[in-house]
Amino acid sequence: MDNTNDVIIVTGAARGIGFAFAERLAQDGYTAVIFDLAGAEDAAARIRAAGGKSYGYSGSVTSEQDWDSMLAELSVKNVKIRGLVNNAALFASLEMQPFMDVDRETWMKVMEVNTYGPFLAVQKVTPFMKEEGGAIVNISSTSPLKGVTGMPHYVVSKGAVLALTKSLARELGEHGIRVNTIAPGFTLSDGIMLNTEHVNKFRDIGKAARSIKRDQQPADLVGALSFLIGPDSGFITGQTLVVDGGAYFV
Ligand SMILES: NC(=O)c1ccc[n+]([C@@H]2O[C@H](COP(=O)([O-])OP(=O)(O)OC[C@H]3O[C@@H](n4cnc5c(N)ncnc54)[C@H](O)[C@@H]3O)[C@@H](O)[C@H]2O)c1
């Protein structure tokens, strides 16, 4: 496909699952825009070195100013924004805690990044998509479907992402904008591999619970993303696609 003037913005894509998404989108022929707190330009350079089209911008998904300056820079390029992947979130760095120990500050921080971030992203990006339509993919998790202990703030935030998808799908359908969710199972992303507590707690029980009994890697998610961003899913909106090796059945 030659989609090179079609931009898909992927938040939190300097590493981990987000980077795997950006790489795949570039392979599919899109211009992958990486938006992350740090490392965005280096990640984009890695995609360009492999022959893809990519730009990197530093910023926080929770900052209006950061969104505005990135979108202003993109608007002077010869590109069309056709998609958004709301991937950035606090997860891998979170400490596991019984719910009684989670304080207000930690709760609010997780909600700010994991729920306000995707919401603000959609507010900022959809005005650029309304003319020709587009696709939004929100990254949730299987944790709100199953209930997982030790991180109530995270589980609630990802439940909100599922609800955000459904609510926005209804509102944006008439503008030709589809909104869907991918719910990954426990995935050995870069961030997770840095957190031995998460690896020790979830890796083996995750594998045992799956129908397909192996570790889940970021590469296992990219086909679902490619499908939900692309034209083959053109009549699908408001849906949740679970990608977890067959642990949770919808
Ligand atoms: N790894 C898993 O097991 C797993 C399972 C289910 C869902 N998910 C979801 O997948 C997504 C990616 O997870 P990952 O494991 O690759 O995480 P990761 O920690 O490896 O990467 C997350 C990226 O998001 C960026 N980020 C964090 N806050 C940001 C902000 N305010 N603005 C911009 N960027 C920000 C980080 O800098 C980092 O590059 C997250 O939404 C996560 O909740 C992960």
PDB file of C-alpha atoms and ligand atoms in Angstrom:
ATOM      1  CA  MET A   1       0.000   0.000   0.000  1.00  0.00           C
ATOM      2  CA  ASP A   2       1.170   3.555  -0.592  1.00  0.00           C
ATOM      3  CA  ASN A   3      -0.258   5.444   2.349  1.00  0.00           C
ATOM      4  CA  THR A   4       2.841   7.533   2.974  1.00  0.00           C
ATOM      5  CA  ASN A   5       1.019  10.850   3.235  1.00  0.00           C
ATOM      6  CA  ASP A   6      -1.408   9.283   5.696  1.00  0.00           C
ATOM      7  CA  VAL A   7      -0.227   9.890   9.229  1.00  0.00           C
ATOM      8  CA  ILE A   8      -1.071   7.647  12.150  1.00  0.00           C
ATOM      9  CA  ILE A   9      -0.110   9.116  15.525  1.00  0.00           C
ATOM     10  CA  VAL A  10       0.959   6.548  18.108  1.00  0.00           C
ATOM     11  CA  THR A  11       1.332   7.806  21.674  1.00  0.00           C
ATOM     12  CA  GLY A  12       3.939   6.283  23.970  1.00  0.00           C
ATOM     13  CA  ALA A  13       5.675   4.711  20.990  1.00  0.00           C
ATOM     14  CA  ALA A  14       9.324   5.363  21.800  1.00  0.00           C
ATOM     15  CA  ARG A  15       9.507   1.809  23.138  1.00  0.00           C
ATOM     16  CA  GLY A  16       7.529  -1.323  23.945  1.00  0.00           C
ATOM     17  CA  ILE A  17       4.195  -2.155  22.380  1.00  0.00           C
ATOM     18  CA  GLY A  18       3.832   1.376  20.985  1.00  0.00           C
ATOM     19  CA  PHE A  19       7.109   1.110  19.079  1.00  0.00           C
ATOM     20  CA  ALA A  20       6.059  -2.256  17.636  1.00  0.00           C
ATOM     21  CA  PHE A  21       2.804  -0.581  16.487  1.00  0.00           C
ATOM     22  CA  ALA A  22       4.681   2.323  14.882  1.00  0.00           C
ATOM     23  CA  GLU A  23       7.064  -0.061  13.116  1.00  0.00           C
ATOM     24  CA  ARG A  24       4.167  -2.086  11.712  1.00  0.00           C
ATOM     25  CA  LEU A  25       2.259   1.010  10.570  1.00  0.00           C
ATOM     26  CA  ALA A  26       5.359   2.205   8.710  1.00  0.00           C
ATOM     27  CA  GLN A  27       5.639  -1.245   7.101  1.00  0.00           C
ATOM     28  CA  ASP A  28       1.990  -0.905   6.071  1.00  0.00           C
ATOM     29  CA  GLY A  29       2.988   2.278   4.244  1.00  0.00           C
ATOM     30  CA  TYR A  30       1.736   4.949   6.653  1.00  0.00           C
ATOM     31  CA  THR A  31       3.788   7.754   8.148  1.00  0.00           C
ATOM     32  CA  ALA A  32       4.111   6.720  11.791  1.00  0.00           C
ATOM     33  CA  VAL A  33       4.209   9.674  14.176  1.00  0.00           C
ATOM     34  CA  ILE A  34       5.735   8.807  17.529  1.00  0.00           C
ATOM     35  CA  PHE A  35       4.667  10.988  20.451  1.00  0.00           C
ATOM     36  CA  ASP A  36       6.335  10.223  23.763  1.00  0.00           C
ATOM     37  CA  LEU A  37       7.805  11.850  26.857  1.00  0.00           C
ATOM     38  CA  ALA A  38      11.338  10.999  25.692  1.00  0.00           C
ATOM     39  CA  GLY A  39      13.125   9.091  22.957  1.00  0.00           C
ATOM     40  CA  ALA A  40      10.557   9.821  20.235  1.00  0.00           C
ATOM     41  CA  GLU A  41      12.980  11.187  17.650  1.00  0.00           C
ATOM     42  CA  ASP A  42      15.464   8.305  18.163  1.00  0.00           C
ATOM     43  CA  ALA A  43      12.645   5.790  17.713  1.00  0.00           C
ATOM     44  CA  ALA A  44      11.469   7.544  14.543  1.00  0.00           C
ATOM     45  CA  ALA A  45      15.064   7.518  13.252  1.00  0.00           C
ATOM     46  CA  ARG A  46      15.173   3.716  13.762  1.00  0.00           C
ATOM     47  CA  ILE A  47      12.037   3.352  11.632  1.00  0.00           C
ATOM     48  CA  ARG A  48      13.449   5.634   8.924  1.00  0.00           C
ATOM     49  CA  ALA A  49      16.720   3.655   8.946  1.00  0.00           C
ATOM     50  CA  ALA A  50      14.661   0.527   8.193  1.00  0.00           C
ATOM     51  CA  GLY A  51      13.053   2.283   5.206  1.00  0.00           C
ATOM     52  CA  GLY A  52       9.819   3.537   6.794  1.00  0.00           C
ATOM     53  CA  LYS A  53       8.418   7.024   7.102  1.00  0.00           C
ATOM     54  CA  SER A  54       8.283   8.379  10.631  1.00  0.00           C
ATOM     55  CA  TYR A  55       8.489  11.556  12.704  1.00  0.00           C
ATOM     56  CA  GLY A  56       9.121  11.787  16.427  1.00  0.00           C
ATOM     57  CA  TYR A  57       7.861  14.449  18.835  1.00  0.00           C
ATOM     58  CA  SER A  58       8.504  14.848  22.537  1.00  0.00           C
ATOM     59  CA  GLY A  59       5.566  15.641  24.763  1.00  0.00           C
ATOM     60  CA  SER A  60       3.034  14.404  27.257  1.00  0.00           C
ATOM     61  CA  VAL A  61      -0.392  13.116  26.251  1.00  0.00           C
ATOM     62  CA  THR A  62      -1.830  15.119  29.140  1.00  0.00           C
ATOM     63  CA  SER A  63      -0.512  18.490  27.903  1.00  0.00           C
ATOM     64  CA  GLU A  64      -2.673  20.617  25.603  1.00  0.00           C
ATOM     65  CA  GLN A  65       0.351  22.683  24.696  1.00  0.00           C
ATOM     66  CA  ASP A  66       2.371  19.603  23.657  1.00  0.00           C
ATOM     67  CA  TRP A  67      -0.477  18.366  21.449  1.00  0.00           C
ATOM     68  CA  ASP A  68      -0.911  21.815  19.904  1.00  0.00           C
ATOM     69  CA  SER A  69       2.754  22.240  19.075  1.00  0.00           C
ATOM     70  CA  MET A  70       3.035  18.757  17.536  1.00  0.00           C
ATOM     71  CA  LEU A  71      -0.116  19.241  15.469  1.00  0.00           C
ATOM     72  CA  ALA A  72       1.093  22.681  14.333  1.00  0.00           C
ATOM     73  CA  GLU A  73       4.359  21.132  13.129  1.00  0.00           C
ATOM     74  CA  LEU A  74       2.526  18.321  11.341  1.00  0.00           C
ATOM     75  CA  SER A  75       0.117  20.730   9.666  1.00  0.00           C
ATOM     76  CA  VAL A  76       2.908  22.348   7.654  1.00  0.00           C
ATOM     77  CA  LYS A  77       3.969  19.000   6.225  1.00  0.00           C
ATOM     78  CA  ASN A  78       2.257  17.500   3.217  1.00  0.00           C
ATOM     79  CA  VAL A  79       0.354  14.881   5.240  1.00  0.00           C
ATOM     80  CA  LYS A  80      -3.150  13.926   6.322  1.00  0.00           C
ATOM     81  CA  ILE A  81      -3.863  12.665   9.818  1.00  0.00           C
ATOM     82  CA  ARG A  82      -5.873   9.458   9.327  1.00  0.00           C
ATOM     83  CA  GLY A  83      -5.397   7.652  12.605  1.00  0.00           C
ATOM     84  CA  LEU A  84      -4.587   7.757  16.284  1.00  0.00           C
ATOM     85  CA  VAL A  85      -3.401   4.964  18.551  1.00  0.00           C
ATOM     86  CA  ASN A  86      -3.887   5.798  22.231  1.00  0.00           C
ATOM     87  CA  ASN A  87      -1.153   3.574  23.621  1.00  0.00           C
ATOM     88  CA  ALA A  88       0.701   5.699  26.213  1.00  0.00           C
ATOM     89  CA  ALA A  89      -0.144   4.733  29.774  1.00  0.00           C
ATOM     90  CA  LEU A  90       1.273   4.216  33.210  1.00  0.00           C
ATOM     91  CA  PHE A  91       1.508   0.479  33.816  1.00  0.00           C
ATOM     92  CA  ALA A  92       4.944  -1.049  33.652  1.00  0.00           C
ATOM     93  CA  SER A  93       6.374   1.404  36.190  1.00  0.00           C
ATOM     94  CA  LEU A  94       3.521   1.054  38.708  1.00  0.00           C
ATOM     95  CA  GLU A  95       4.163  -0.540  42.068  1.00  0.00           C
ATOM     96  CA  MET A  96       1.706  -3.295  42.981  1.00  0.00           C
ATOM     97  CA  GLN A  97      -0.268  -2.358  46.103  1.00  0.00           C
ATOM     98  CA  PRO A  98      -3.318  -3.599  48.009  1.00  0.00           C
ATOM     99  CA  PHE A  99      -6.187  -1.236  47.223  1.00  0.00           C
ATOM    100  CA  MET A 100      -6.172   0.148  50.806  1.00  0.00           C
ATOM    101  CA  ASP A 101      -2.648   1.490  50.269  1.00  0.00           C
ATOM    102  CA  VAL A 102      -3.265   3.413  47.030  1.00  0.00           C
ATOM    103  CA  ASP A 103      -3.208   7.126  47.837  1.00  0.00           C
ATOM    104  CA  ARG A 104      -5.137   9.898  46.131  1.00  0.00           C
ATOM    105  CA  GLU A 105      -2.075  11.316  44.359  1.00  0.00           C
ATOM    106  CA  THR A 106      -1.150   7.987  42.763  1.00  0.00           C
ATOM    107  CA  TRP A 107      -4.778   7.313  41.809  1.00  0.00           C
ATOM    108  CA  MET A 108      -5.144  10.726  40.157  1.00  0.00           C
ATOM    109  CA  LYS A 109      -1.835  10.448  38.290  1.00  0.00           C
ATOM    110  CA  VAL A 110      -2.846   7.092  36.787  1.00  0.00           C
ATOM    111  CA  MET A 111      -6.259   8.506  35.826  1.00  0.00           C
ATOM    112  CA  GLU A 112      -4.696  11.605  34.333  1.00  0.00           C
ATOM    113  CA  VAL A 113      -2.309   9.755  32.027  1.00  0.00           C
ATOM    114  CA  ASN A 114      -4.446   6.677  31.265  1.00  0.00           C
ATOM    115  CA  THR A 115      -7.891   8.286  30.858  1.00  0.00           C
ATOM    116  CA  TYR A 116      -7.527  12.052  30.387  1.00  0.00           C
ATOM    117  CA  GLY A 117      -4.543  11.485  28.046  1.00  0.00           C
ATOM    118  CA  PRO A 118      -6.528   9.436  25.479  1.00  0.00           C
ATOM    119  CA  PHE A 119      -9.542  11.735  25.854  1.00  0.00           C
ATOM    120  CA  LEU A 120      -7.482  14.869  25.210  1.00  0.00           C
ATOM    121  CA  ALA A 121      -5.769  13.126  22.289  1.00  0.00           C
ATOM    122  CA  VAL A 122      -9.133  12.481  20.638  1.00  0.00           C
ATOM    123  CA  GLN A 123     -10.254  16.076  21.248  1.00  0.00           C
ATOM    124  CA  LYS A 124      -7.083  17.386  19.642  1.00  0.00           C
ATOM    125  CA  VAL A 125      -6.768  14.985  16.707  1.00  0.00           C
ATOM    126  CA  THR A 126     -10.323  14.399  15.457  1.00  0.00           C
ATOM    127  CA  PRO A 127     -10.807  17.930  14.021  1.00  0.00           C
ATOM    128  CA  PHE A 128      -8.062  16.988  11.525  1.00  0.00           C
ATOM    129  CA  MET A 129      -9.851  13.734  10.586  1.00  0.00           C
ATOM    130  CA  LYS A 130     -13.417  14.896  10.161  1.00  0.00           C
ATOM    131  CA  GLU A 131     -13.149  15.763   6.479  1.00  0.00           C
ATOM    132  CA  GLU A 132     -11.906  12.381   5.250  1.00  0.00           C
ATOM    133  CA  GLY A 133     -12.572  10.097   8.207  1.00  0.00           C
ATOM    134  CA  GLY A 134     -10.124   7.949  10.080  1.00  0.00           C
ATOM    135  CA  ALA A 135      -9.590   5.314  12.719  1.00  0.00           C
ATOM    136  CA  ILE A 136      -8.805   5.493  16.412  1.00  0.00           C
ATOM    137  CA  VAL A 137      -7.532   2.494  18.352  1.00  0.00           C
ATOM    138  CA  ASN A 138      -7.455   2.703  22.134  1.00  0.00           C
ATOM    139  CA  ILE A 139      -5.194   0.317  24.009  1.00  0.00           C
ATOM    140  CA  SER A 140      -6.901  -1.112  27.052  1.00  0.00           C
ATOM    141  CA  SER A 141      -6.040  -4.398  28.754  1.00  0.00           C
ATOM    142  CA  THR A 142      -7.700  -7.663  29.723  1.00  0.00           C
ATOM    143  CA  SER A 143      -7.344  -6.603  33.377  1.00  0.00           C
ATOM    144  CA  PRO A 144     -10.746  -4.811  33.568  1.00  0.00           C
ATOM    145  CA  LEU A 145     -12.391  -7.806  31.863  1.00  0.00           C
ATOM    146  CA  LYS A 146     -10.947 -10.299  34.352  1.00  0.00           C
ATOM    147  CA  GLY A 147     -10.259  -8.238  37.492  1.00  0.00           C
ATOM    148  CA  VAL A 148      -6.649  -8.254  38.604  1.00  0.00           C
ATOM    149  CA  THR A 149      -5.426  -7.590  42.136  1.00  0.00           C
ATOM    150  CA  GLY A 150      -2.700  -5.188  43.200  1.00  0.00           C
ATOM    151  CA  MET A 151      -3.412  -2.292  40.839  1.00  0.00           C
ATOM    152  CA  PRO A 152      -6.992  -1.036  41.216  1.00  0.00           C
ATOM    153  CA  HIS A 153      -6.149   2.382  39.725  1.00  0.00           C
ATOM    154  CA  TYR A 154      -4.741   0.806  36.574  1.00  0.00           C
ATOM    155  CA  VAL A 155      -7.613  -1.670  36.190  1.00  0.00           C
ATOM    156  CA  VAL A 156     -10.209   1.094  36.614  1.00  0.00           C
ATOM    157  CA  SER A 157      -8.355   3.348  34.150  1.00  0.00           C
ATOM    158  CA  LYS A 158      -8.342   0.614  31.513  1.00  0.00           C
ATOM    159  CA  GLY A 159     -12.042  -0.069  32.147  1.00  0.00           C
ATOM    160  CA  ALA A 160     -12.604   3.615  31.420  1.00  0.00           C
ATOM    161  CA  VAL A 161     -10.747   3.208  28.119  1.00  0.00           C
ATOM    162  CA  LEU A 162     -13.212   0.470  27.086  1.00  0.00           C
ATOM    163  CA  ALA A 163     -16.093   2.814  27.909  1.00  0.00           C
ATOM    164  CA  LEU A 164     -14.445   5.755  26.136  1.00  0.00           C
ATOM    165  CA  THR A 165     -14.219   3.684  22.957  1.00  0.00           C
ATOM    166  CA  LYS A 166     -17.940   2.906  22.983  1.00  0.00           C
ATOM    167  CA  SER A 167     -18.989   6.442  23.785  1.00  0.00           C
ATOM    168  CA  LEU A 168     -16.755   7.989  21.105  1.00  0.00           C
ATOM    169  CA  ALA A 169     -17.705   5.397  18.482  1.00  0.00           C
ATOM    170  CA  ARG A 170     -21.312   6.569  18.735  1.00  0.00           C
ATOM    171  CA  GLU A 171     -20.367  10.237  18.519  1.00  0.00           C
ATOM    172  CA  LEU A 172     -17.787  10.022  15.741  1.00  0.00           C
ATOM    173  CA  GLY A 173     -19.411   7.491  13.401  1.00  0.00           C
ATOM    174  CA  GLU A 174     -21.232  10.179  11.462  1.00  0.00           C
ATOM    175  CA  HIS A 175     -17.873  11.793  10.667  1.00  0.00           C
ATOM    176  CA  GLY A 176     -16.493   8.560   9.224  1.00  0.00           C
ATOM    177  CA  ILE A 177     -14.256   8.024  12.250  1.00  0.00           C
ATOM    178  CA  ARG A 178     -14.171   4.539  13.735  1.00  0.00           C
ATOM    179  CA  VAL A 179     -13.084   3.867  17.325  1.00  0.00           C
ATOM    180  CA  ASN A 180     -12.065   0.431  18.578  1.00  0.00           C
ATOM    181  CA  THR A 181     -10.126  -1.097  21.458  1.00  0.00           C
ATOM    182  CA  ILE A 182      -7.365  -3.669  21.625  1.00  0.00           C
ATOM    183  CA  ALA A 183      -7.187  -5.438  24.983  1.00  0.00           C
ATOM    184  CA  PRO A 184      -3.790  -7.114  25.305  1.00  0.00           C
ATOM    185  CA  GLY A 185      -2.916  -9.781  27.816  1.00  0.00           C
ATOM    186  CA  PHE A 186       0.318  -9.576  29.823  1.00  0.00           C
ATOM    187  CA  THR A 187       2.994  -8.707  27.276  1.00  0.00           C
ATOM    188  CA  LEU A 188       6.764  -8.749  27.630  1.00  0.00           C
ATOM    189  CA  SER A 189       7.251  -5.135  26.532  1.00  0.00           C
ATOM    190  CA  ASP A 190      10.408  -3.093  27.201  1.00  0.00           C
ATOM    191  CA  GLY A 191       8.822  -1.448  30.236  1.00  0.00           C
ATOM    192  CA  ILE A 192       7.625  -4.744  31.707  1.00  0.00           C
ATOM    193  CA  MET A 193      11.030  -6.360  31.307  1.00  0.00           C
ATOM    194  CA  LEU A 194      12.446  -3.591  33.529  1.00  0.00           C
ATOM    195  CA  ASN A 195       9.986  -4.423  36.318  1.00  0.00           C
ATOM    196  CA  THR A 196      10.919  -7.751  37.902  1.00  0.00           C
ATOM    197  CA  GLU A 197       7.939  -7.596  40.295  1.00  0.00           C
ATOM    198  CA  HIS A 198       5.508  -7.657  37.341  1.00  0.00           C
ATOM    199  CA  VAL A 199       7.490 -10.301  35.463  1.00  0.00           C
ATOM    200  CA  ASN A 200       7.676 -12.556  38.526  1.00  0.00           C
ATOM    201  CA  LYS A 201       3.988 -12.152  39.367  1.00  0.00           C
ATOM    202  CA  PHE A 202       2.392 -12.368  35.917  1.00  0.00           C
ATOM    203  CA  ARG A 203       4.665 -14.169  33.450  1.00  0.00           C
ATOM    204  CA  ASP A 204       4.115 -17.774  34.486  1.00  0.00           C
ATOM    205  CA  ILE A 205       0.480 -17.463  35.575  1.00  0.00           C
ATOM    206  CA  GLY A 206      -0.232 -15.587  32.336  1.00  0.00           C
ATOM    207  CA  LYS A 207       1.281 -18.372  30.276  1.00  0.00           C
ATOM    208  CA  ALA A 208      -0.563 -21.085  32.209  1.00  0.00           C
ATOM    209  CA  ALA A 209      -3.928 -19.326  31.728  1.00  0.00           C
ATOM    210  CA  ARG A 210      -3.594 -19.089  27.931  1.00  0.00           C
ATOM    211  CA  SER A 211      -4.879 -21.536  25.370  1.00  0.00           C
ATOM    212  CA  ILE A 212      -1.648 -20.880  23.444  1.00  0.00           C
ATOM    213  CA  LYS A 213       0.938 -21.549  26.141  1.00  0.00           C
ATOM    214  CA  ARG A 214       3.787 -19.167  25.493  1.00  0.00           C
ATOM    215  CA  ASP A 215       4.873 -15.634  26.397  1.00  0.00           C
ATOM    216  CA  GLN A 216       3.039 -12.763  24.702  1.00  0.00           C
ATOM    217  CA  GLN A 217       5.311 -10.345  22.835  1.00  0.00           C
ATOM    218  CA  PRO A 218       4.593  -6.880  21.384  1.00  0.00           C
ATOM    219  CA  ALA A 219       4.777  -8.483  17.917  1.00  0.00           C
ATOM    220  CA  ASP A 220       1.663 -10.515  18.783  1.00  0.00           C
ATOM    221  CA  LEU A 221      -0.393  -7.301  18.854  1.00  0.00           C
ATOM    222  CA  VAL A 222       0.599  -5.599  15.633  1.00  0.00           C
ATOM    223  CA  GLY A 223      -1.634  -7.593  13.268  1.00  0.00           C
ATOM    224  CA  ALA A 224      -4.727  -6.606  15.246  1.00  0.00           C
ATOM    225  CA  LEU A 225      -3.665  -2.948  15.128  1.00  0.00           C
ATOM    226  CA  SER A 226      -2.999  -3.079  11.398  1.00  0.00           C
ATOM    227  CA  PHE A 227      -6.479  -4.535  10.847  1.00  0.00           C
ATOM    228  CA  LEU A 228      -8.306  -2.025  13.071  1.00  0.00           C
ATOM    229  CA  ILE A 229      -6.516   0.987  11.567  1.00  0.00           C
ATOM    230  CA  GLY A 230      -6.889  -0.175   7.979  1.00  0.00           C
ATOM    231  CA  PRO A 231      -9.755  -0.359   5.481  1.00  0.00           C
ATOM    232  CA  ASP A 232     -10.534  -4.064   6.039  1.00  0.00           C
ATOM    233  CA  SER A 233     -12.231  -3.109   9.318  1.00  0.00           C
ATOM    234  CA  GLY A 234     -14.148  -0.252   7.694  1.00  0.00           C
ATOM    235  CA  PHE A 235     -17.551  -1.320   9.097  1.00  0.00           C
ATOM    236  CA  ILE A 236     -16.300  -2.185  12.595  1.00  0.00           C
ATOM    237  CA  THR A 237     -16.546   0.375  15.384  1.00  0.00           C
ATOM    238  CA  GLY A 238     -17.054   0.443  19.150  1.00  0.00           C
ATOM    239  CA  GLN A 239     -15.558  -3.038  19.512  1.00  0.00           C
ATOM    240  CA  THR A 240     -12.988  -4.628  21.776  1.00  0.00           C
ATOM    241  CA  LEU A 241     -10.527  -7.088  20.289  1.00  0.00           C
ATOM    242  CA  VAL A 242      -8.857  -9.233  22.947  1.00  0.00           C
ATOM    243  CA  VAL A 243      -5.353 -10.378  22.003  1.00  0.00           C
ATOM    244  CA  ASP A 244      -4.085 -12.635  24.778  1.00  0.00           C
ATOM    245  CA  GLY A 245      -3.418 -16.111  23.382  1.00  0.00           C
ATOM    246  CA  GLY A 246      -6.885 -17.268  24.385  1.00  0.00           C
ATOM    247  CA  ALA A 247      -6.973 -16.612  28.131  1.00  0.00           C
ATOM    248  CA  TYR A 248     -10.124 -14.481  28.314  1.00  0.00           C
ATOM    249  CA  PHE A 249     -13.022 -15.312  26.009  1.00  0.00           C
ATOM    250  CA  VAL A 250     -15.440 -12.440  25.287  1.00  0.00           C
TER     251      VAL A 250
HETATM  252  N1  LIG B   1       2.780  -4.820  28.751  1.00  0.00           N
HETATM  253  C1  LIG B   1       1.642  -5.364  29.141  1.00  0.00           C
HETATM  254  O1  LIG B   1       1.594  -6.440  29.769  1.00  0.00           O
HETATM  255  C2  LIG B   1       0.340  -4.719  28.798  1.00  0.00           C
HETATM  256  C3  LIG B   1      -0.847  -5.476  28.944  1.00  0.00           C
HETATM  257  C4  LIG B   1      -2.061  -4.872  28.638  1.00  0.00           C
HETATM  258  C5  LIG B   1      -2.086  -3.565  28.194  1.00  0.00           C
HETATM  259  N2  LIG B   1      -0.913  -2.876  28.064  1.00  0.00           N
HETATM  260  C6  LIG B   1      -0.999  -1.503  27.600  1.00  0.00           C
HETATM  261  O2  LIG B   1      -0.200  -1.362  26.443  1.00  0.00           O
HETATM  262  C7  LIG B   1       0.309  -0.025  26.383  1.00  0.00           C
HETATM  263  C8  LIG B   1       1.808  -0.023  26.226  1.00  0.00           C
HETATM  264  O3  LIG B   1       2.383  -0.734  27.324  1.00  0.00           O
HETATM  265  P1  LIG B   1       3.928  -1.128  27.383  1.00  0.00           P
HETATM  266  O4  LIG B   1       3.987  -2.337  28.248  1.00  0.00           O
HETATM  267  O5  LIG B   1       4.521  -1.151  26.014  1.00  0.00           O
HETATM  268  O6  LIG B   1       4.493   0.096  28.219  1.00  0.00           O
HETATM  269  P2  LIG B   1       5.951   0.747  28.283  1.00  0.00           P
HETATM  270  O7  LIG B   1       6.078   1.254  29.669  1.00  0.00           O
HETATM  271  O8  LIG B   1       7.010  -0.184  27.769  1.00  0.00           O
HETATM  272  O9  LIG B   1       5.811   1.969  27.284  1.00  0.00           O
HETATM  273  C9  LIG B   1       4.926   3.011  27.578  1.00  0.00           C
HETATM  274  C10 LIG B   1       5.384   4.257  26.852  1.00  0.00           C
HETATM  275  O10 LIG B   1       4.458   5.302  27.159  1.00  0.00           O
HETATM  276  C11 LIG B   1       5.198   6.482  27.414  1.00  0.00           C
HETATM  277  N3  LIG B   1       4.435   7.411  28.254  1.00  0.00           N
HETATM  278  C12 LIG B   1       4.113   7.282  29.560  1.00  0.00           C
HETATM  279  N4  LIG B   1       3.460   8.368  29.984  1.00  0.00           N
HETATM  280  C13 LIG B   1       3.353   9.202  28.922  1.00  0.00           C
HETATM  281  C14 LIG B   1       2.791  10.491  28.737  1.00  0.00           C
HETATM  282  N5  LIG B   1       2.218  11.162  29.743  1.00  0.00           N
HETATM  283  N6  LIG B   1       2.862  11.068  27.501  1.00  0.00           N
HETATM  284  C15 LIG B   1       3.462  10.416  26.472  1.00  0.00           C
HETATM  285  N7  LIG B   1       4.018   9.186  26.595  1.00  0.00           N
HETATM  286  C16 LIG B   1       3.970   8.594  27.818  1.00  0.00           C
HETATM  287  C17 LIG B   1       6.467   5.999  28.104  1.00  0.00           C
HETATM  288  O11 LIG B   1       7.496   6.979  28.023  1.00  0.00           O
HETATM  289  C18 LIG B   1       6.787   4.723  27.324  1.00  0.00           C
HETATM  290  O12 LIG B   1       7.601   4.967  26.199  1.00  0.00           O
HETATM  291  C19 LIG B   1      -0.190   0.671  27.648  1.00  0.00           C
HETATM  292  O13 LIG B   1      -1.403   1.331  27.357  1.00  0.00           O
HETATM  293  C20 LIG B   1      -0.462  -0.483  28.586  1.00  0.00           C
HETATM  294  O14 LIG B   1      -1.398  -0.163  29.581  1.00  0.00           O
HETATM  295  C21 LIG B   1       0.284  -3.407  28.366  1.00  0.00           C
END
